[in-house]
mmCIF file of C-alpha atoms and ligand atoms in Angstrom:
data_model
loop_
_atom_site.group_PDB
_atom_site.id
_atom_site.type_symbol
_atom_site.label_atom_id
_atom_site.label_comp_id
_atom_site.label_asym_id
_atom_site.label_seq_id
_atom_site.Cartn_x
_atom_site.Cartn_y
_atom_site.Cartn_z
ATOM 1 C CA MET A 1 -0.227 0.517 -0.205
ATOM 2 C CA PRO A 2 2.325 3.201 -1.347
ATOM 3 C CA GLN A 3 0.446 5.646 0.931
ATOM 4 C CA CYS A 4 0.005 3.267 3.839
ATOM 5 C CA LEU A 5 2.409 4.704 7.122
ATOM 6 C CA PHE A 6 3.210 1.615 8.173
ATOM 7 C CA CYS A 7 4.409 -0.218 4.602
ATOM 8 C CA LYS A 8 6.857 3.288 4.670
ATOM 9 C CA ILE A 9 8.675 2.428 7.717
ATOM 10 C CA ILE A 10 8.747 -0.986 6.829
ATOM 11 C CA ARG A 11 9.695 -0.261 3.215
ATOM 12 C CA GLY A 12 12.798 1.911 4.913
ATOM 13 C CA GLU A 13 11.452 5.187 3.250
ATOM 14 C CA ILE A 14 10.282 6.257 7.080
ATOM 15 C CA PRO A 15 12.844 6.799 9.689
ATOM 16 C CA THR A 16 12.121 4.715 12.697
ATOM 17 C CA ASN A 17 14.330 2.863 15.292
ATOM 18 C CA LYS A 18 13.582 -1.299 14.104
ATOM 19 C CA VAL A 19 13.822 -3.690 16.541
ATOM 20 C CA TYR A 20 12.892 -7.304 14.584
ATOM 21 C CA GLU A 21 12.763 -8.516 11.209
ATOM 22 C CA ASP A 22 12.129 -11.333 9.560
ATOM 23 C CA GLU A 23 10.319 -12.851 6.461
ATOM 24 C CA LYS A 24 6.761 -12.007 7.588
ATOM 25 C CA THR A 25 6.681 -9.783 10.016
ATOM 26 C CA PHE A 26 8.151 -5.933 11.374
ATOM 27 C CA ALA A 27 8.752 -4.530 14.658
ATOM 28 C CA PHE A 28 10.254 -1.406 15.807
ATOM 29 C CA LEU A 29 9.273 0.908 18.715
ATOM 30 C CA ASP A 30 6.508 3.017 19.259
ATOM 31 C CA ILE A 31 7.334 7.237 18.823
ATOM 32 C CA ASN A 32 4.566 8.286 21.168
ATOM 33 C CA PRO A 33 5.490 5.240 23.451
ATOM 34 C CA VAL A 34 3.661 4.497 27.119
ATOM 35 C CA ASN A 35 6.905 3.672 28.439
ATOM 36 C CA PRO A 36 10.380 3.259 26.991
ATOM 37 C CA GLY A 37 10.937 -0.383 24.443
ATOM 38 C CA HIS A 38 7.481 0.168 23.796
ATOM 39 C CA THR A 39 7.307 -2.026 20.298
ATOM 40 C CA LEU A 40 4.781 -2.477 17.610
ATOM 41 C CA VAL A 41 4.680 -5.270 15.464
ATOM 42 C CA VAL A 42 2.740 -5.149 12.057
ATOM 43 C CA PRO A 43 3.003 -8.394 9.520
ATOM 44 C CA LYS A 44 4.596 -7.008 6.075
ATOM 45 C CA LYS A 45 1.670 -8.107 3.766
ATOM 46 C CA HIS A 46 -0.514 -5.025 4.235
ATOM 47 C CA ALA A 47 -4.110 -5.314 5.828
ATOM 48 C CA VAL A 48 -5.556 -2.835 7.785
ATOM 49 C CA ASP A 49 -7.310 -4.907 10.896
ATOM 50 C CA ILE A 50 -6.747 -8.416 11.840
ATOM 51 C CA PHE A 51 -9.785 -9.289 10.641
ATOM 52 C CA GLU A 52 -7.992 -8.744 7.196
ATOM 53 C CA MET A 53 -5.373 -10.827 8.125
ATOM 54 C CA GLU A 54 -4.828 -14.052 7.289
ATOM 55 C CA GLU A 55 -4.413 -16.756 9.531
ATOM 56 C CA GLU A 56 0.027 -17.138 8.605
ATOM 57 C CA GLU A 57 0.480 -13.413 8.934
ATOM 58 C CA TRP A 58 -1.529 -14.023 12.680
ATOM 59 C CA ASN A 59 0.746 -17.144 13.562
ATOM 60 C CA ALA A 60 3.807 -14.940 12.332
ATOM 61 C CA VAL A 61 2.775 -12.380 14.716
ATOM 62 C CA MET A 62 2.474 -13.496 17.410
ATOM 63 C CA ASN A 63 5.782 -15.630 16.608
ATOM 64 C CA SER A 64 6.998 -12.694 16.897
ATOM 65 C CA VAL A 65 5.499 -10.522 19.702
ATOM 66 C CA HIS A 66 6.606 -13.416 21.841
ATOM 67 C CA LYS A 67 10.403 -13.229 21.310
ATOM 68 C CA ILE A 68 10.198 -9.292 21.519
ATOM 69 C CA SER A 69 8.544 -9.705 24.722
ATOM 70 C CA HIS A 70 11.162 -12.423 26.202
ATOM 71 C CA ALA A 71 13.681 -10.078 24.792
ATOM 72 C CA LEU A 72 12.158 -6.807 26.854
ATOM 73 C CA GLU A 73 12.119 -8.676 30.128
ATOM 74 C CA LYS A 74 15.961 -8.995 29.376
ATOM 75 C CA SER A 75 17.280 -5.410 28.172
ATOM 76 C CA ILE A 76 14.529 -3.139 30.217
ATOM 77 C CA GLY A 77 13.715 -5.607 33.179
ATOM 78 C CA PRO A 78 9.908 -4.135 33.426
ATOM 79 C CA THR A 79 7.302 -5.530 35.913
ATOM 80 C CA GLY A 80 5.088 -6.746 33.600
ATOM 81 C CA ILE A 81 4.345 -6.331 29.927
ATOM 82 C CA ASN A 82 1.164 -5.281 28.088
ATOM 83 C CA LEU A 83 -0.448 -6.402 24.953
ATOM 84 C CA ALA A 84 -2.703 -4.612 22.808
ATOM 85 C CA MET A 85 -4.157 -4.529 19.491
ATOM 86 C CA ASN A 86 -6.598 -1.716 19.162
ATOM 87 C CA ASN A 87 -8.710 -2.954 15.852
ATOM 88 C CA ARG A 88 -10.927 -0.605 13.831
ATOM 89 C CA SER A 89 -11.792 3.163 14.915
ATOM 90 C CA GLY A 90 -14.580 1.804 17.732
ATOM 91 C CA ALA A 91 -11.678 0.294 19.444
ATOM 92 C CA GLY A 92 -9.250 3.219 19.218
ATOM 93 C CA GLN A 93 -6.885 2.581 15.843
ATOM 94 C CA LEU A 94 -5.105 5.023 14.763
ATOM 95 C CA VAL A 95 -3.629 3.726 12.076
ATOM 96 C CA PHE A 96 -5.084 1.322 9.691
ATOM 97 C CA HIS A 97 -1.785 -1.139 9.554
ATOM 98 C CA ALA A 98 -2.734 -3.517 11.989
ATOM 99 C CA HIS A 99 -0.098 -3.560 14.496
ATOM 100 C CA VAL A 100 -0.294 -6.241 17.925
ATOM 101 C CA HIS A 101 1.773 -3.992 20.844
ATOM 102 C CA ILE A 102 4.409 -4.436 22.945
ATOM 103 C CA MET A 103 3.402 -2.223 26.994
ATOM 104 C CA PRO A 104 6.655 -2.615 29.234
ATOM 105 C CA ARG A 105 4.832 -1.208 32.695
ATOM 106 C CA PHE A 106 6.448 0.270 35.313
ATOM 107 C CA PRO A 107 6.239 -0.088 38.802
ATOM 108 C CA ASN A 108 3.836 3.960 39.150
ATOM 109 C CA ASP A 109 4.324 4.417 35.732
ATOM 110 C CA GLY A 110 0.901 6.124 35.644
ATOM 111 C CA HIS A 111 -0.592 3.665 33.534
ATOM 112 C CA GLU A 112 -3.931 2.058 34.446
ATOM 113 C CA LEU A 113 -6.288 -1.319 32.975
ATOM 114 C CA TRP A 114 -10.057 -1.282 32.082
ATOM 115 C CA LYS A 115 -12.681 -1.388 34.832
ATOM 116 C CA GLY A 116 -14.529 -4.408 34.059
ATOM 117 C CA LYS A 117 -18.501 -4.643 34.813
ATOM 118 C CA PRO A 118 -20.076 -7.524 36.273
ATOM 119 C CA TYR A 119 -22.541 -9.602 33.147
ATOM 120 C CA ARG A 120 -26.621 -9.571 34.422
ATOM 121 C CA LYS A 121 -28.333 -12.467 34.623
ATOM 122 C CA GLY A 122 -28.257 -14.940 32.159
ATOM 123 C CA GLU A 123 -26.381 -13.065 30.205
ATOM 124 C CA ALA A 124 -22.535 -14.319 30.486
ATOM 125 C CA ALA A 125 -24.588 -17.508 29.205
ATOM 126 C CA ARG A 126 -26.059 -16.066 26.492
ATOM 127 C CA VAL A 127 -22.959 -14.311 25.138
ATOM 128 C CA ALA A 128 -21.230 -17.403 25.736
ATOM 129 C CA GLU A 129 -23.159 -19.870 23.486
ATOM 130 C CA LYS A 130 -23.581 -16.251 20.104
ATOM 131 C CA ILE A 131 -19.550 -16.627 20.258
ATOM 132 C CA ARG A 132 -19.487 -20.836 19.997
ATOM 133 C CA THR A 133 -22.272 -21.109 17.314
ATOM 134 C CA ASN A 134 -19.911 -18.441 15.295
ATOM 135 C CA LEU A 135 -16.305 -19.840 15.699
HETATM 136 P P1 AMP B 1 -3.378 2.245 17.152
HETATM 137 O O1 AMP B 1 -3.577 2.402 16.267
HETATM 138 O O2 AMP B 1 -4.485 3.344 17.830
HETATM 139 O O3 AMP B 1 -3.240 1.358 18.275
HETATM 140 O O4 AMP B 1 -2.232 4.050 17.893
HETATM 141 C C1 AMP B 1 -1.282 3.639 16.485
HETATM 142 C C2 AMP B 1 0.255 4.159 17.436
HETATM 143 O O5 AMP B 1 0.968 3.603 16.280
HETATM 144 C C3 AMP B 1 0.531 4.937 18.448
HETATM 145 O O6 AMP B 1 0.656 4.262 19.589
HETATM 146 C C4 AMP B 1 1.675 5.879 18.259
HETATM 147 O O7 AMP B 1 2.358 6.320 18.638
HETATM 148 C C5 AMP B 1 2.350 4.634 16.831
HETATM 149 N N1 AMP B 1 2.805 5.772 15.095
HETATM 150 C C6 AMP B 1 2.110 6.434 14.368
HETATM 151 N N2 AMP B 1 2.813 7.239 13.601
HETATM 152 C C7 AMP B 1 4.331 6.492 14.410
HETATM 153 C C8 AMP B 1 5.615 5.910 13.432
HETATM 154 N N3 AMP B 1 6.031 6.952 12.963
HETATM 155 N N4 AMP B 1 6.449 5.451 13.900
HETATM 156 C C9 AMP B 1 6.253 4.992 15.268
HETATM 157 N N5 AMP B 1 5.085 4.360 16.274
HETATM 158 C C10 AMP B 1 4.253 5.711 15.323
#
């Protein structure tokens, strides 16, 4: 995709701090990190989001996420690591080339997790059934 920001980064047309590259994936530091070491892992084959990614590309991205998480653990020494992926603008996606965030966490770093809210009576069973029938 000629005009896609992350495709340009993969092609080397925009400078980046590359962390890792293999046949199917590319990983680089997020320009506006949650904490130092915040890394984005993307498929080289352009896909807008998880819904457009083929299983092979997805598996390759997950393998790279696993590898890089271990490298972050050794090099940055966080107390934990969050993984996230924003799919579609309704979920906060801003760059429309699929990417997984690996975010090192530190004590009192000012970031919070989502707050859950409980199901109503019987709702969880109905929701689980709906999902199962679409697998
Ligand atoms: P989102 O699509 O919501 O996951 O957000 C896009 C992410 O890409 C944000 O965390 C940005 O800081 C990051 N980002 C945007 N432009 C660049 C860039 N040129 N290099 C590295 N990261 C970027």
